[in-house]
Each structure stands twice: as C-alpha cells, then as structure tokens.
Tab-separated table of C-alpha atoms in Angstrom:
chain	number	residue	atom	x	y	z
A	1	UNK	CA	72.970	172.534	62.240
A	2	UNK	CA	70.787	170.830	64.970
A	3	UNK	CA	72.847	167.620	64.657
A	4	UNK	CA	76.097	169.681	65.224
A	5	UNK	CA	74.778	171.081	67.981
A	6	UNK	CA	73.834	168.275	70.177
A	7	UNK	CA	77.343	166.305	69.308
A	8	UNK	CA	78.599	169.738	70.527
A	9	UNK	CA	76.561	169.766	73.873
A	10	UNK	CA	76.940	165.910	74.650
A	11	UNK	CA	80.878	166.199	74.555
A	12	UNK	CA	80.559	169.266	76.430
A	13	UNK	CA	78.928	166.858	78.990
A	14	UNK	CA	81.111	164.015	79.204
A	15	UNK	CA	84.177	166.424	79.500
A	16	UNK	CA	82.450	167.864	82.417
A	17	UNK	CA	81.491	164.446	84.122
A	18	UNK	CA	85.363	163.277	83.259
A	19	UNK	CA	86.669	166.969	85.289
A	20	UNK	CA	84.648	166.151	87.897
A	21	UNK	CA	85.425	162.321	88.640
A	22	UNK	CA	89.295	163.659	88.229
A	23	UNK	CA	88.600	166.132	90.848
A	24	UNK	CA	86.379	163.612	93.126
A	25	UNK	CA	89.668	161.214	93.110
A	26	UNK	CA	92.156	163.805	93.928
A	27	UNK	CA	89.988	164.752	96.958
A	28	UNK	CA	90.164	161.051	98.147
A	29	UNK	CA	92.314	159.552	100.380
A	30	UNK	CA	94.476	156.564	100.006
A	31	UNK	CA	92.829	154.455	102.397
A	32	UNK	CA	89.699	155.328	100.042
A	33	UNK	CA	91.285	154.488	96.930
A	34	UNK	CA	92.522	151.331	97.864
A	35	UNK	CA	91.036	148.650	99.850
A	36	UNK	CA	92.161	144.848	100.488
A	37	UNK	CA	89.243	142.490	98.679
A	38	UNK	CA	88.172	140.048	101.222
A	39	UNK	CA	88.441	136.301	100.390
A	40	UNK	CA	84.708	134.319	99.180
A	41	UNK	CA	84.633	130.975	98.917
A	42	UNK	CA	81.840	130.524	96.636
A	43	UNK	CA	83.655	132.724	94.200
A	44	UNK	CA	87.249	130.290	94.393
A	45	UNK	CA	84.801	127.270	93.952
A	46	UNK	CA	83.030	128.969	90.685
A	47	UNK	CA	86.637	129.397	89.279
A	48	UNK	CA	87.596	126.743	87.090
A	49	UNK	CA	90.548	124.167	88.026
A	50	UNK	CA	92.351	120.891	86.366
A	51	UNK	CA	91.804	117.796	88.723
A	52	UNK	CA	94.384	116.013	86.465
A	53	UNK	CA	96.299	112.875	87.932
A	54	UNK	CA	99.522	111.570	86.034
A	55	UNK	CA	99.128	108.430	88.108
A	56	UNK	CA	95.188	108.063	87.851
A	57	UNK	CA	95.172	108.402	84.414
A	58	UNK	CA	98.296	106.049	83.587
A	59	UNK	CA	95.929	103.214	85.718
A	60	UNK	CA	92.521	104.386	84.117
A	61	UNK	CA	94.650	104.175	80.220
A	62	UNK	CA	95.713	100.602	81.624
A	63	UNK	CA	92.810	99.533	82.472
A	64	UNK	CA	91.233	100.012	78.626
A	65	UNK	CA	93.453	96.897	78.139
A	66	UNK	CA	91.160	94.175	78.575
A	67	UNK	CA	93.575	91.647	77.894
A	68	UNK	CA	96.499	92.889	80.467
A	69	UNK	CA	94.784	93.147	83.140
A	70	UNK	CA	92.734	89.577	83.008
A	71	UNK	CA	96.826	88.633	82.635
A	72	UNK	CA	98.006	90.998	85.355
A	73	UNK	CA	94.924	89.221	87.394
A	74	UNK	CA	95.822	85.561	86.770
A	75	UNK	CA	99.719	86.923	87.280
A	76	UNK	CA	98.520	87.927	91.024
A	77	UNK	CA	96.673	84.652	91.428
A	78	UNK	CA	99.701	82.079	90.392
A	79	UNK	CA	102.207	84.774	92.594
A	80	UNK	CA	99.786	84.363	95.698
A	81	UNK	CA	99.508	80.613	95.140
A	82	UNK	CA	103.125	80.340	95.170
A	83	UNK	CA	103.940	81.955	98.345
A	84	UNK	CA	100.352	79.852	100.003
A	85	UNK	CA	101.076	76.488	98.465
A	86	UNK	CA	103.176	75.482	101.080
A	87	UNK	CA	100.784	75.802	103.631
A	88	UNK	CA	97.751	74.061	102.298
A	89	UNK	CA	97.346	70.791	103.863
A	90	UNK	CA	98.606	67.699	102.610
A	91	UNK	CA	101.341	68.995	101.065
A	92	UNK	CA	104.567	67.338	100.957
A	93	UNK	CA	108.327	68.962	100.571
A	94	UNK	CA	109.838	69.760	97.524
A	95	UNK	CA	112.847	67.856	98.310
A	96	UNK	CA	110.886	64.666	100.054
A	97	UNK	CA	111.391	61.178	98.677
A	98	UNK	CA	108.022	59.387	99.101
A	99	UNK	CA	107.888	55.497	99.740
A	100	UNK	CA	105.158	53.347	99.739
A	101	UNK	CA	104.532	51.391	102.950
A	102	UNK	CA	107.364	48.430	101.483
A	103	UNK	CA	109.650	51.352	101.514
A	104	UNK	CA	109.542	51.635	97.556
A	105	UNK	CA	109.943	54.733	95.796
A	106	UNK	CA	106.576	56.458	93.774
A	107	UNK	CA	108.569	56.553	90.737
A	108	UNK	CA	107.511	58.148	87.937
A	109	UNK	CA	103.730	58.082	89.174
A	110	UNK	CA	101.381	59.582	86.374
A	111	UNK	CA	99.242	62.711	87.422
A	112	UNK	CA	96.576	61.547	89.641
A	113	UNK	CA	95.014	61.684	92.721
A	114	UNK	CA	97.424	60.899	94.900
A	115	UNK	CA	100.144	62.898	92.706
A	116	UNK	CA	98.204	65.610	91.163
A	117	UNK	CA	100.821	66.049	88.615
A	118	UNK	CA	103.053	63.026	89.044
A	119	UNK	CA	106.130	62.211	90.643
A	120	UNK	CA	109.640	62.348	89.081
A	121	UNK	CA	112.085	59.810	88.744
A	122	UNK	CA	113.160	59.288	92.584
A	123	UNK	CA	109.721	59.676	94.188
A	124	UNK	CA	109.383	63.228	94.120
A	125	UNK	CA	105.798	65.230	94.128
A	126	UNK	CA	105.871	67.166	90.903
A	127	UNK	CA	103.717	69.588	91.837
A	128	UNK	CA	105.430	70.518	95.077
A	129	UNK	CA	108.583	71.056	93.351
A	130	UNK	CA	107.056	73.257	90.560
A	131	UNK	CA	105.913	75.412	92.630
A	132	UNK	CA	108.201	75.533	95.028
A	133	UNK	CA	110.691	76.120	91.271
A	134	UNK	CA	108.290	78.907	90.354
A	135	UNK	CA	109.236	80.529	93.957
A	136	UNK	CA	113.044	80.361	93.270
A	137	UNK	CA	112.983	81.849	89.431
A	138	UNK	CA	110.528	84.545	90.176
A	139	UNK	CA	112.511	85.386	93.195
A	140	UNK	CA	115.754	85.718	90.669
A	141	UNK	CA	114.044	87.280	88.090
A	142	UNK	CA	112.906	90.116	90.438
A	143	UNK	CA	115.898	90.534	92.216
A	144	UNK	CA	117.372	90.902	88.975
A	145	UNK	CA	115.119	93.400	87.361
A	146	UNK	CA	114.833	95.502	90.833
A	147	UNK	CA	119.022	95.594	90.952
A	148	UNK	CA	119.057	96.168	86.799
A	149	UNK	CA	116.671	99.337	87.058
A	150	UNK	CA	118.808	100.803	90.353
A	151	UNK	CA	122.197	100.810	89.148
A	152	UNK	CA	121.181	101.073	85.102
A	153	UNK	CA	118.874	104.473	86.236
A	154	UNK	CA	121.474	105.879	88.681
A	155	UNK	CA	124.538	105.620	85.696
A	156	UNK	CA	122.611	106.054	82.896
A	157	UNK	CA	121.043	109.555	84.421
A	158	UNK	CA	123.960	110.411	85.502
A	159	UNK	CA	125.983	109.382	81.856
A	160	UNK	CA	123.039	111.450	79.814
A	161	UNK	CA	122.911	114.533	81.531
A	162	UNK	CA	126.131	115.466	83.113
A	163	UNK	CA	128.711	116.001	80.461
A	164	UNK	CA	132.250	115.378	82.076
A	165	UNK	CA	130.779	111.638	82.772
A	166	UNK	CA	130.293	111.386	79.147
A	167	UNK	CA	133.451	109.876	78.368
A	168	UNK	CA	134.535	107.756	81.034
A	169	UNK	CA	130.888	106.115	81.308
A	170	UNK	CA	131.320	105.598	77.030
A	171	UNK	CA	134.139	103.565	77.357
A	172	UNK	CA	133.427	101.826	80.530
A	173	UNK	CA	130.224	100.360	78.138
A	174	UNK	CA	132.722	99.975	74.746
A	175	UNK	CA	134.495	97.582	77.283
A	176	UNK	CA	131.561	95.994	78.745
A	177	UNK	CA	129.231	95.840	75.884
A	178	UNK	CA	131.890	94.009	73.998
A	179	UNK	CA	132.461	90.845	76.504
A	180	UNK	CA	129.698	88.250	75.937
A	181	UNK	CA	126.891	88.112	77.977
A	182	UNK	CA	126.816	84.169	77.759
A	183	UNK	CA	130.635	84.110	78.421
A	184	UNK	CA	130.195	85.791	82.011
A	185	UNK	CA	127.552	83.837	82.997
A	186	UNK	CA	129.305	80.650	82.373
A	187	UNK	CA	132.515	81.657	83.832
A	188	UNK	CA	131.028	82.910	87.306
A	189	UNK	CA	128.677	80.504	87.629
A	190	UNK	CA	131.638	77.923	87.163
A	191	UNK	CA	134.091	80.028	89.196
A	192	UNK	CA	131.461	80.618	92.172
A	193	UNK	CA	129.695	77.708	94.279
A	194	UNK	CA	126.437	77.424	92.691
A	195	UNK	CA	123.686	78.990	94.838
A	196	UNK	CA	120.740	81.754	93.754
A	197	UNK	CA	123.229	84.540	94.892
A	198	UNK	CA	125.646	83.090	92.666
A	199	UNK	CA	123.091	83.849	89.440
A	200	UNK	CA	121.998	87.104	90.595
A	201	UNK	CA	125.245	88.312	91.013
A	202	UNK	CA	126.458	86.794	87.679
A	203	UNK	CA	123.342	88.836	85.914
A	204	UNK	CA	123.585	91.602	87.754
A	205	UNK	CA	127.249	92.036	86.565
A	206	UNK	CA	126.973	93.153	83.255
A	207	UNK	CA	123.441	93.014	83.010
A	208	UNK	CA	122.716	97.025	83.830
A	209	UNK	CA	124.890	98.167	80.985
A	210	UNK	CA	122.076	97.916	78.954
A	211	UNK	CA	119.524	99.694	81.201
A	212	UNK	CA	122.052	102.042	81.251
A	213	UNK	CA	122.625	102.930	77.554
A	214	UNK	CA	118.603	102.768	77.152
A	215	UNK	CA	118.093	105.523	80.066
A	216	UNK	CA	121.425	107.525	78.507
A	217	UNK	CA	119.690	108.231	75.283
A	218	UNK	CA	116.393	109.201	76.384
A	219	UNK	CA	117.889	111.711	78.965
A	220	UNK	CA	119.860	113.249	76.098
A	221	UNK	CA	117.087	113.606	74.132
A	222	UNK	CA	114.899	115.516	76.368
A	223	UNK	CA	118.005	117.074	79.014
A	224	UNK	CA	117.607	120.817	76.654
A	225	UNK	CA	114.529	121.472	76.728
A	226	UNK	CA	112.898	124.750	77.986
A	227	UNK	CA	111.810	123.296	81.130
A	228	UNK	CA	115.051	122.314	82.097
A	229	UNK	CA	117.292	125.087	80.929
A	230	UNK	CA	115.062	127.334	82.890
A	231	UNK	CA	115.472	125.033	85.986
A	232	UNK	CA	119.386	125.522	85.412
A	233	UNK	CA	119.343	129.242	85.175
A	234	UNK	CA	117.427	129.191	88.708
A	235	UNK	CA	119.588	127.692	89.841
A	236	UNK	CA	118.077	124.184	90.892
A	237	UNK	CA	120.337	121.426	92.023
A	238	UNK	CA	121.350	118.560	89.323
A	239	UNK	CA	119.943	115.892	91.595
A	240	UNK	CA	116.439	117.542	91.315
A	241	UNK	CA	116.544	118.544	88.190
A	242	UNK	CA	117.279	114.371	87.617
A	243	UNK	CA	114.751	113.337	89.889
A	244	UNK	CA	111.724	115.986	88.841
A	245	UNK	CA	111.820	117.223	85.789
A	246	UNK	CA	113.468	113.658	84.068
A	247	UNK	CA	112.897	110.663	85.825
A	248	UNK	CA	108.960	110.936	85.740
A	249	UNK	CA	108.995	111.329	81.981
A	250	UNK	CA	110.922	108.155	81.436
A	251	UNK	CA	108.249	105.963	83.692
A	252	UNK	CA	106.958	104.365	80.568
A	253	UNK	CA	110.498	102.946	78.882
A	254	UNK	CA	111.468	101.993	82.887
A	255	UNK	CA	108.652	99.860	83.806
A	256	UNK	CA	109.270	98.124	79.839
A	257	UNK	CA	112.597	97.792	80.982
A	258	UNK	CA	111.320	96.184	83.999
A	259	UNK	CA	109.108	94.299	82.598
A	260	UNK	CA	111.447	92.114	80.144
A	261	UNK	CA	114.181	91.963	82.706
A	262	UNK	CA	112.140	89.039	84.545
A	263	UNK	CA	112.120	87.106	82.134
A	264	UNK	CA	115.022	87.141	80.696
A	265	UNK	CA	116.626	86.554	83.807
A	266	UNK	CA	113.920	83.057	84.216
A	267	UNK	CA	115.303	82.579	80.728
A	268	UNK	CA	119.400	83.704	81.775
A	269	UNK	CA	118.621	80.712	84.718
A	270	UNK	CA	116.869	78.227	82.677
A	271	UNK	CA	119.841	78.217	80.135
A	272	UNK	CA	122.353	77.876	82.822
A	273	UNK	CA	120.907	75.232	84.466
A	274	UNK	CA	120.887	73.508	80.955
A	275	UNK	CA	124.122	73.498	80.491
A	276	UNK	CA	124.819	72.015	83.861
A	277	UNK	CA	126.381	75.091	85.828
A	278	UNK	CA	122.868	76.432	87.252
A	279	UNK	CA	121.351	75.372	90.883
A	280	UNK	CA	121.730	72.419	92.309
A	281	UNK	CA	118.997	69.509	92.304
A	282	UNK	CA	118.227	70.362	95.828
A	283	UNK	CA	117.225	73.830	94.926
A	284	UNK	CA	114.002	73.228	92.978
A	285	UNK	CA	114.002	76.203	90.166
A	286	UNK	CA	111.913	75.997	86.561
A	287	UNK	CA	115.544	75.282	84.891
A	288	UNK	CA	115.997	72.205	86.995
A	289	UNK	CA	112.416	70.916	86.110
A	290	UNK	CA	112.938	71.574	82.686
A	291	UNK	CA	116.080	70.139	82.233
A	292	UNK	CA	115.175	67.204	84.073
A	293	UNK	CA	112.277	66.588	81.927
A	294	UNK	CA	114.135	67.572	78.708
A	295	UNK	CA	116.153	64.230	79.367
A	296	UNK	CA	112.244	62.401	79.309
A	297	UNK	CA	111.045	63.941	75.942
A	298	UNK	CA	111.172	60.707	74.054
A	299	UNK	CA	108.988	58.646	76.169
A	300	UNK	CA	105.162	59.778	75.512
A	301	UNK	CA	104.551	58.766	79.180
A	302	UNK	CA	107.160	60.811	81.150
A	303	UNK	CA	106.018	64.026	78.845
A	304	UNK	CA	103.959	65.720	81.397
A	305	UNK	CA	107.675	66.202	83.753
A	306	UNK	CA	108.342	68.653	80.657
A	307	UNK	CA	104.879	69.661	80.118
A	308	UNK	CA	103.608	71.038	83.516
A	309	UNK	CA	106.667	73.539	84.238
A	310	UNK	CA	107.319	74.456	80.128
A	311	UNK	CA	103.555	75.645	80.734
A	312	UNK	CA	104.107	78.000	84.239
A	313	UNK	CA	107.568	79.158	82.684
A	314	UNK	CA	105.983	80.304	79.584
A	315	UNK	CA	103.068	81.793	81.022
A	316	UNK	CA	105.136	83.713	83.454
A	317	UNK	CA	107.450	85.194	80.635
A	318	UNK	CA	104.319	86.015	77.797
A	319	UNK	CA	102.445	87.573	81.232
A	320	UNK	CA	105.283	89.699	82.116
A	321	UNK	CA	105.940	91.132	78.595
A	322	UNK	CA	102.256	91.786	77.541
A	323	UNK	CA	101.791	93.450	80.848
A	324	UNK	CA	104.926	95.620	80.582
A	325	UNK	CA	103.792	96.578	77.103
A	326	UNK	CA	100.367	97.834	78.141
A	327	UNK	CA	101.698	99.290	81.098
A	328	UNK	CA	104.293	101.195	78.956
A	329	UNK	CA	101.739	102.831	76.804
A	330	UNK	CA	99.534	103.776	79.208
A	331	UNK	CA	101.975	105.391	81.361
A	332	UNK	CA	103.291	107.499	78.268
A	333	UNK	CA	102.678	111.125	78.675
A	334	UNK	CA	102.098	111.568	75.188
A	335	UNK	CA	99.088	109.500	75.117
A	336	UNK	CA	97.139	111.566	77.980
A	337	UNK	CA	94.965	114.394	77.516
C-alpha cells in the first residue's frame, strides 16, 4: 500500500514539473526560444575529417614497387642523358665522318678510348649516333602514345556513353579494325617521303582505334551506375558527366594504355626501318642502328654495332611496360582504402 503510494505521488510530480515547463515555454518569446549558435573553432577541429588523396595515394601504392621505381629512376637518368649528351665535351655529330690525319676513315674501330663504343662502317662514332637514335624513337614513340590517348579517349568516351554514336562509331571500327595494321604502315610510309612525321602520321592513322574500343567498353560498363544516373536527373551536362564522374575512374587502364603505346611504336619504327621504308641513314633512329648491325651479325667482331643499341632498345621497351604495369595497379581505385 506504501509502494502504491509513492509511485502515485512521484508521477503526480513529474506531471506537475512537465505542466509547468509547458507553461514556462508558452510564456517565452521567440527570440528566447531560438538563438543562432556561434561558430568555435576548437569544436570544428575536434570533429573528425578524411584527409584522403586519390593522387597521393596512387604515388604512395607506387612507390611499394621497389622494382618500378629503381626502373622509373634509371628511365629518368638514360631520358636526361639523351637530351645532355650532346653537349658534353668532346662529342662529335651523329652524322660526322671521322678521318685520321691521312684523311682515312675510323672504320669499324672497336669500343675504346677514343670510340667508346666503336665506329661503324664509314667512320661514324657509335655512341653519338645511339644516342642521338634513342632521341628520335623516344620522340616517336611519345608523340605516338600522347596523339593515341587524345583522339582514342575523346571517341571512345564519346562511342561508350552517348547512344546515337553507337552505331556509326561500330562500323567506322568494323572497317578499320579489319585493314592490317602492317599493310598501312607499309603503304604510307612508301607513298609519303620518309621523314619522322611520315611514321607518326602512319601510326597515328589507325593506331587509336584500339584505344578507342578499350576506353568504349569500360565506359559502358560503369556509364549506369547510381552516381551517374543521379548526375543525369540533375541535370549535369554530358561533357562533365565524361570528364568527372568517368574519366578519373579509367586513370589506371589509360596510363597502361600509355604505357605500351611507346613501345610499340619503337617497335612499329624498328620494323619499318627493317624492311627498308623507315628513316633515312641521315636520321639516326634505334631501327637504323639495328638494321645496320643486323647486316654485321656473322662477324664476332662487328657484334657490338648490334649489341649496344639491341641493349638501349630493349631496356627502353621492358622499362616502359613494367612501369605502366605498376603504375596501373596503383592508380586503381579498387586497390585504395
């Protein structure tokens, strides 16, 4: 009976209290009720945040990769050596003839120290020429890969994600795709005065169909998602919709893309130059070297003509694709956290 009696009496209480707070806020005013809360800056700075950087972590994922980047490093080295070689002292042109003082030509002069690598068969500094051979195919192969990736990007974003392009861009790659890559090479490098323009241009030509294709798929396969309806239904322009929400999750596949294109272009020159329709002899290139040694093979003594650019070419190429791998996975979003 006591027990019932206090429950009684405390909600007696706290029914009183609640009438009385009621009648306390009724009395108030509005400026009383409400009131603006003033900004502290040690509270913002004890809220928690993300400091999360695409780009930071895509370079601190890369940089895990022991092996790339002691490549990537020796890559920067041989690409700054290039460009500096001709500058050093002592050096002589690519394209000089050099005589002894009865006017006879140094040729075929094994690696020494006059000739640090030799001379060719007409007096020629090896050296000189290789890298002045490394200048002209890494110039190609990245005016290759930079022209691939503008024109394969641009049509094959625009062929994945707006539907009415669908069709026209399909069979403008049915016709394309089914013409020989070898064939146009040959036939424009034969039609056209031989030059590094000439190559470019002949790569370039059919070269971004692939790019294209690549880029088409992946936009299909992530151009429904939530993200990106939403975007539509608010209304956001197509070109921004492209250029935010799908371009930066294809980074990864692009800069593989990239990364190959080099050199397969060295290899697109290298090939043409074998077959006699590449650059001519006074345009030193890594084809030109190598098919002039090629014709030396059988004598053990003329080897190192072969030897010296067959090393830089294939160093450049296994660089380039074991950098573009590492670089690929790192920059996948799927593999940050």
């Amino acid at each position: 009976m006591k027990q019932f009696s206090y429950r009684h009496t405390k909600e007696a209480e706290l029914m009183n209290s609640m009438e009385a707070a009621s009648k306390k806020a009724s009395e108030m005013t509005e400026e009383e009720l409400f009131s603006f809360a003033e900004f502290n800056a040690a509270e913002v700075e004890r809220t928690g945040y993300s400091n999360y950087s695409y780009w930071r972590s895509t370079f601190q994922a890369f940089l895990k990769n022991r092996a790339a980047v002691a490549l990537l490093l020796l890559l920067g080295l041989l690409l700054l050596f290039t460009f500096v070689q001709p500058y050093l002292p002592g050096q002589y042109d690519p394209n000089m003839i050099v005589n002894d003082e009865s006017g006879m030509q140094y040729r075929n002069i094994p690696p020494g120290d006059m000739f640090l690598l030799g001379t060719n068969s007409i007096g020629q500094d090896l050296w000189a020429r290789i890298w002045a051979g490394t200048r002209t195919s890494l110039f190609i192969g990245l005016s290759v890969a930079l022209a691939e990736a503008f024109i394969g990007i641009t049509v094959g974003v625009i062929w994945g994600y707006v539907r009415k392009a669908d069709f026209i861009l399909t069979e403008v790659y049915n016709i394309i795709d089914n013409i020989p890559n070898t064939i146009i090479l040959i036939l424009i490098s034969y039609i056209l005065k031989p030059s590094v323009k000439t190559l470019i241009f002949a790569m370039c030509l059919t070269g971004w169909i692939q790019m294209a294709r690549f880029i088409r798929n992946q936009i299909l396969i992530i151009r429904d998602r939530d993200y990106n309806v939403a975007s539509r239904c608010l209304g956001t322009p197509t070109w921004r919709i492209m250029v935010k929400n799908l371009l930066p999750y294809l980074v990864s596949v692009i800069m593989l893309r990239m990364a190959l294109t080099i050199p397969a272009a060295i290899g697109n020159e290298v090939f043409i130059t074998y077959i006699g329709l590449g650059l001519p002899v006074d345009i030193p290139s890594l084809g030109n070297l190598i098919n002039e040694g090629r014709a030396l093979i059988t004598s053990p003594a003329l080897r190192y003509q072969l030897v010296y650019p067959t090393i830089i070419l294939s160093f450049v190429t296994i660089s380039f694709y074991i950098i573009g791998n590492a670089f690929s996975d790192a920059a996948d979003p799927k593999n940050h956290v």
